[in-house]
């Protein structure tokens, strides 16, 4: 959060999340199901390969950076 406006917007979202947690949990579950549906497409993958693929999806998601401050575009930071 880089500006007072961003902080204010974030506070509103936090209040909404606390007021409607089930909605946000369901949305999160659906989002992750879509990530996995798109990323786990090899029918011949072993369970170990599938675990590695899931970890890769988690890592890419966690390292995603949206524009803000000196970052002018969407990017992924190396891990």
Short mmCIF file of C-alpha atoms in Angstrom, two decimals:
data_model
loop_
_atom_site.label_atom_id
_atom_site.label_comp_id
_atom_site.label_asym_id
_atom_site.label_seq_id
_atom_site.Cartn_x
_atom_site.Cartn_y
_atom_site.Cartn_z
CA UNK A 1 0.00 0.00 0.00
CA UNK A 2 1.61 3.17 -1.21
CA UNK A 3 -0.98 5.91 -0.71
CA UNK A 4 -3.64 6.92 1.81
CA UNK A 5 -6.25 6.16 -0.85
CA UNK A 6 -4.94 2.59 -1.22
CA UNK A 7 -4.98 2.15 2.57
CA UNK A 8 -8.58 3.37 2.74
CA UNK A 9 -9.64 1.04 -0.06
CA UNK A 10 -7.88 -1.88 1.64
CA UNK A 11 -9.61 -1.14 4.95
CA UNK A 12 -13.01 -1.25 3.23
CA UNK A 13 -12.14 -4.60 1.69
CA UNK A 14 -10.96 -5.99 5.03
CA UNK A 15 -14.27 -4.98 6.63
CA UNK A 16 -16.16 -6.71 3.82
CA UNK A 17 -14.07 -9.88 4.18
CA UNK A 18 -14.75 -9.97 7.92
CA UNK A 19 -18.47 -9.40 7.31
CA UNK A 20 -18.76 -12.09 4.60
CA UNK A 21 -15.99 -14.65 5.13
CA UNK A 22 -17.89 -17.53 3.50
CA UNK A 23 -18.20 -15.58 0.25
CA UNK A 24 -14.45 -14.95 0.12
CA UNK A 25 -13.55 -18.52 1.09
CA UNK A 26 -15.76 -19.88 -1.67
CA UNK A 27 -14.28 -17.45 -4.20
CA UNK A 28 -10.77 -18.47 -3.14
CA UNK A 29 -11.56 -22.17 -3.46
CA UNK A 30 -13.06 -21.65 -6.91
CA UNK A 31 -10.06 -19.58 -8.02
CA UNK A 32 -7.62 -22.30 -6.90
CA UNK A 33 -9.70 -25.03 -8.57
CA UNK A 34 -9.38 -23.06 -11.82
CA UNK A 35 -5.61 -22.65 -11.40
CA UNK A 36 -5.25 -26.39 -10.87
CA UNK A 37 -7.65 -27.27 -13.69
CA UNK A 38 -5.58 -25.17 -16.11
CA UNK A 39 -2.19 -26.22 -14.75
CA UNK A 40 -2.61 -29.94 -14.14
CA UNK A 41 -3.33 -31.15 -17.65
CA UNK A 42 -0.91 -34.07 -18.04
CA UNK A 43 -2.91 -37.29 -17.65
CA UNK A 44 0.34 -39.27 -17.45
CA UNK A 45 1.84 -37.26 -14.57
CA UNK A 46 2.94 -39.26 -11.56
CA UNK A 47 1.74 -38.18 -8.10
CA UNK A 48 5.21 -36.73 -7.48
CA UNK A 49 5.08 -34.71 -10.71
CA UNK A 50 1.61 -33.47 -9.78
CA UNK A 51 2.88 -32.30 -6.37
CA UNK A 52 5.74 -30.44 -8.07
CA UNK A 53 3.30 -28.82 -10.51
CA UNK A 54 1.05 -27.69 -7.65
CA UNK A 55 4.06 -26.22 -5.83
CA UNK A 56 5.09 -24.39 -9.01
CA UNK A 57 1.60 -22.88 -9.30
CA UNK A 58 1.73 -21.82 -5.63
CA UNK A 59 5.17 -20.27 -6.10
CA UNK A 60 4.20 -18.35 -9.24
CA UNK A 61 1.06 -17.09 -7.53
CA UNK A 62 2.98 -16.03 -4.43
CA UNK A 63 5.67 -14.26 -6.44
CA UNK A 64 3.22 -12.33 -8.64
CA UNK A 65 3.60 -8.54 -8.38
CA UNK A 66 1.06 -6.00 -9.60
CA UNK A 67 2.02 -2.49 -10.68
CA UNK A 68 2.81 -0.14 -7.80
CA UNK A 69 5.55 2.31 -6.89
CA UNK A 70 8.61 1.62 -9.03
CA UNK A 71 6.96 -1.48 -10.54
CA UNK A 72 5.16 -0.23 -13.63
CA UNK A 73 3.69 -3.51 -14.91
CA UNK A 74 2.65 -7.00 -13.78
CA UNK A 75 5.66 -9.21 -13.12
CA UNK A 76 6.86 -12.28 -11.26
CA UNK A 77 9.80 -11.98 -8.87
CA UNK A 78 12.33 -14.81 -8.84
CA UNK A 79 12.27 -17.13 -5.86
#
